[in-house]
Amino acid sequence: MTIQVSKEGEYVTVRLPKLFGFSVRSEFKQATGNNPTGTKYKLDFQEVERMDSSALGMLLLLRETSGGITSDILIVNSRPEIRKLLQLANFHTLFNIL
């Protein structure tokens, strides 16, 4: 699966692939890079089985380009092991993980 983007209400939903990492960096940038500051994102992690450190960097860059502290980014449908990784990296303080 590749990254899929759709508009659902006020959120841009980005469905991520099984391996969320360096190999999809340009695709992730294309999916999120053309939206204005203040765009609300819902990142669907349902398919994500593994992610690497570059994925964490992509999430931080997305947060910065979508408004920094005031950004509205939801991380949804994450598996327990992915959720644990995000919490270990303290991403639960930067993103809304549902």
Coordinates of N, CA and C in Angstrom, one line a residue:
M1 N 0.8 -1.2 0.0 CA 0.0 0.0 0.0 C 0.9 1.2 0.0
T2 N 0.5 2.2 -0.7 CA 1.1 3.5 -0.7 C 0.3 4.5 0.1
I3 N 0.8 5.6 0.3 CA 0.1 6.6 1.1 C -1.1 7.1 0.4
Q4 N -2.2 7.1 1.1 CA -3.5 7.6 0.5 C -4.0 8.8 1.2
V5 N -4.4 9.8 0.5 CA -4.9 11.0 1.0 C -6.3 11.3 0.7
S6 N -7.1 11.7 1.6 CA -8.5 12.1 1.4 C -8.9 13.2 2.3
K7 N -10.0 13.9 1.9 CA -10.5 15.0 2.7 C -11.7 14.5 3.4
E8 N -11.8 14.5 4.8 CA -12.9 14.1 5.5 C -13.3 15.2 6.5
G9 N -14.3 15.9 6.1 CA -14.8 17.1 6.9 C -13.7 18.1 6.9
E10 N -13.3 18.5 8.1 CA -12.3 19.6 8.2 C -10.8 19.0 8.3
Y11 N -10.7 17.7 8.2 CA -9.4 17.0 8.3 C -8.9 16.5 6.9
V12 N -7.6 16.6 6.7 CA -7.0 15.8 5.6 C -6.5 14.5 6.2
T13 N -7.1 13.4 5.7 CA -6.7 12.1 6.3 C -5.6 11.5 5.4
V14 N -4.6 11.0 6.1 CA -3.4 10.4 5.4 C -3.3 9.0 5.9
R15 N -3.6 8.0 5.1 CA -3.4 6.6 5.4 C -2.0 6.2 5.1
L16 N -1.3 5.7 6.1 CA 0.1 5.3 6.0 C 0.3 3.8 5.7
P17 N 1.4 3.5 5.0 CA 1.6 2.1 4.6 C 2.2 1.2 5.8
K18 N 2.4 -0.1 5.6 CA 2.9 -1.0 6.6 C 4.2 -0.5 7.1
L19 N 5.1 -0.1 6.2 CA 6.4 0.4 6.7 C 6.4 1.9 6.5
F20 N 6.3 2.6 7.6 CA 6.3 4.1 7.5 C 7.7 4.5 7.9
G21 N 8.5 4.9 6.9 CA 9.9 5.3 7.1 C 10.5 6.0 5.9
F22 N 11.8 5.9 5.9 CA 12.6 6.6 4.9 C 12.1 6.3 3.4
S23 N 11.7 5.1 3.2 CA 11.3 4.8 1.8 C 10.1 5.5 1.3
V24 N 9.3 6.1 2.2 CA 8.1 6.9 1.7 C 8.2 8.4 2.0
R25 N 9.4 8.9 2.3 CA 9.6 10.3 2.7 C 9.1 11.2 1.6
S26 N 9.4 11.0 0.3 CA 9.0 11.9 -0.7 C 7.5 11.8 -0.9
E27 N 7.0 10.6 -0.8 CA 5.5 10.5 -1.0 C 4.7 11.1 0.1
F28 N 5.3 11.1 1.4 CA 4.7 11.7 2.5 C 4.7 13.2 2.3
K29 N 5.9 13.7 1.8 CA 6.0 15.2 1.6 C 5.0 15.6 0.5
Q30 N 4.8 14.9 -0.5 CA 3.9 15.2 -1.6 C 2.5 15.2 -1.0
A31 N 2.2 14.3 -0.1 CA 0.8 14.2 0.4 C 0.5 15.3 1.4
T32 N 1.5 15.9 2.0 CA 1.2 16.9 3.0 C 1.8 18.2 2.7
G33 N 2.7 18.3 1.8 CA 3.4 19.6 1.5 C 2.7 20.7 0.8
N34 N 1.6 20.4 0.2 CA 0.9 21.4 -0.6 C -0.3 22.1 0.1
N35 N -0.4 21.7 1.4 CA -1.5 22.2 2.2 C -1.1 23.5 2.9
P36 N -2.0 24.4 3.1 CA -1.6 25.7 3.8 C -1.3 25.4 5.3
T37 N -0.6 26.3 6.0 CA -0.4 26.3 7.4 C -1.8 26.3 8.1
G38 N -2.0 25.5 9.1 CA -3.3 25.5 9.8 C -4.1 24.3 9.3
T39 N -3.7 23.6 8.3 CA -4.4 22.4 7.9 C -4.5 21.4 9.0
K40 N -5.6 20.8 9.2 CA -5.8 19.8 10.2 C -5.6 18.4 9.6
Y41 N -4.9 17.6 10.3 CA -4.5 16.3 9.7 C -5.0 15.2 10.6
K42 N -5.4 14.1 10.0 CA -5.7 12.8 10.7 C -4.8 11.8 10.1
L43 N -3.8 11.3 10.8 CA -2.9 10.3 10.3 C -3.4 8.9 10.7
D44 N -3.8 8.1 9.7 CA -4.3 6.8 10.0 C -3.2 5.8 10.0
F45 N -2.9 5.2 11.2 CA -1.8 4.3 11.3 C -2.3 2.8 11.3
Q46 N -3.5 2.6 10.8 CA -4.1 1.2 10.8 C -3.2 0.2 10.2
E47 N -2.6 0.5 9.1 CA -1.7 -0.5 8.4 C -0.3 -0.5 8.9
V48 N 0.1 0.5 9.7 CA 1.6 0.6 10.0 C 2.0 -0.5 11.0
E49 N 2.9 -1.3 10.6 CA 3.5 -2.4 11.4 C 4.9 -2.0 11.9
R50 N 5.6 -1.2 11.2 CA 6.9 -0.7 11.6 C 7.1 0.7 11.1
M51 N 7.9 1.4 12.0 CA 8.3 2.8 11.6 C 9.7 3.0 12.1
D52 N 10.4 3.8 11.4 CA 11.8 4.1 11.7 C 12.0 5.6 12.2
S53 N 13.2 5.9 12.5 CA 13.4 7.3 13.0 C 13.1 8.4 12.0
S54 N 13.2 8.1 10.7 CA 12.9 9.1 9.7 C 11.4 9.4 9.8
A55 N 10.6 8.4 10.1 CA 9.1 8.6 10.3 C 8.8 9.6 11.4
L56 N 9.6 9.5 12.5 CA 9.4 10.4 13.6 C 9.8 11.8 13.1
G57 N 10.8 11.9 12.3 CA 11.2 13.2 11.8 C 10.2 13.8 10.9
M58 N 9.6 12.9 10.1 CA 8.5 13.4 9.2 C 7.3 13.9 10.0
L59 N 7.0 13.3 11.1 CA 5.9 13.7 11.9 C 6.2 15.1 12.5
L60 N 7.5 15.3 13.0 CA 7.9 16.6 13.5 C 7.8 17.7 12.5
L61 N 8.3 17.4 11.3 CA 8.2 18.4 10.2 C 6.8 18.7 9.9
L62 N 5.9 17.7 9.8 CA 4.5 18.0 9.5 C 3.9 18.9 10.6
R63 N 4.2 18.6 11.9 CA 3.7 19.5 13.0 C 4.2 20.9 12.8
E64 N 5.5 21.1 12.5 CA 6.0 22.4 12.3 C 5.4 23.2 11.1
T65 N 5.2 22.5 10.0 CA 4.7 23.2 8.8 C 3.2 23.4 8.9
S66 N 2.5 22.7 9.8 CA 1.0 22.9 9.9 C 0.7 23.7 11.1
G67 N 1.6 24.4 11.7 CA 1.3 25.4 12.7 C 2.0 25.3 14.0
G68 N 2.9 24.3 14.2 CA 3.7 24.2 15.4 C 2.8 23.9 16.6
I69 N 2.9 24.7 17.6 CA 2.2 24.5 18.9 C 0.7 24.4 18.6
T70 N 0.2 25.2 17.6 CA -1.2 25.3 17.4 C -1.7 24.3 16.4
S71 N -0.9 23.4 15.9 CA -1.3 22.4 14.9 C -2.3 21.5 15.5
D72 N -3.1 20.9 14.6 CA -4.2 20.0 15.0 C -3.9 18.7 14.2
I73 N -3.2 17.8 14.8 CA -2.8 16.5 14.1 C -3.3 15.4 15.0
L74 N -4.1 14.5 14.5 CA -4.6 13.3 15.2 C -3.9 12.1 14.6
I75 N -3.4 11.2 15.5 CA -2.9 10.0 15.1 C -3.9 8.9 15.6
V76 N -4.5 8.2 14.6 CA -5.6 7.3 14.9 C -5.2 5.8 14.5
N77 N -5.9 4.9 15.1 CA -5.8 3.5 14.7 C -4.4 2.9 14.8
S78 N -3.6 3.3 15.8 CA -2.2 2.8 15.9 C -2.2 1.5 16.7
R79 N -1.4 0.6 16.3 CA -1.2 -0.7 17.0 C -0.6 -0.4 18.4
P80 N -0.7 -1.3 19.3 CA -0.1 -1.1 20.6 C 1.4 -0.9 20.6
E81 N 2.1 -1.6 19.8 CA 3.5 -1.5 19.7 C 4.0 -0.1 19.1
I82 N 3.2 0.4 18.2 CA 3.5 1.7 17.6 C 3.1 2.8 18.6
R83 N 2.0 2.6 19.2 CA 1.6 3.6 20.3 C 2.7 3.7 21.4
K84 N 3.3 2.5 21.8 CA 4.3 2.5 22.8 C 5.6 3.2 22.3
L85 N 5.9 3.0 21.0 CA 7.1 3.7 20.4 C 6.9 5.2 20.5
L86 N 5.7 5.7 20.1 CA 5.4 7.1 20.1 C 5.4 7.7 21.5
Q87 N 5.0 6.9 22.5 CA 5.0 7.4 23.8 C 6.4 7.4 24.4
L88 N 7.2 6.4 24.0 CA 8.6 6.5 24.4 C 9.4 7.7 23.9
A89 N 9.0 8.1 22.7 CA 9.6 9.3 22.1 C 8.9 10.6 22.5
N90 N 8.0 10.5 23.5 CA 7.2 11.6 24.0 C 6.4 12.3 23.0
F91 N 6.0 11.6 21.9 CA 5.1 12.2 20.9 C 3.7 12.4 21.4
H92 N 3.3 11.7 22.5 CA 2.0 11.9 23.0 C 1.8 13.4 23.6
T93 N 3.0 14.1 23.8 CA 2.9 15.4 24.3 C 2.8 16.4 23.1
L94 N 3.1 15.9 21.9 CA 3.0 16.8 20.7 C 1.9 16.6 19.8
F95 N 1.3 15.4 19.8 CA 0.2 15.0 19.0 C -0.9 14.4 19.8
N96 N -2.1 14.4 19.2 CA -3.3 13.8 19.8 C -3.3 12.4 19.3
I97 N -3.0 11.4 20.2 CA -3.0 10.0 19.8 C -4.2 9.4 20.3
L98 N -5.1 8.9 19.4 CA -6.4 8.3 19.7 C -6.4 6.8 19.5

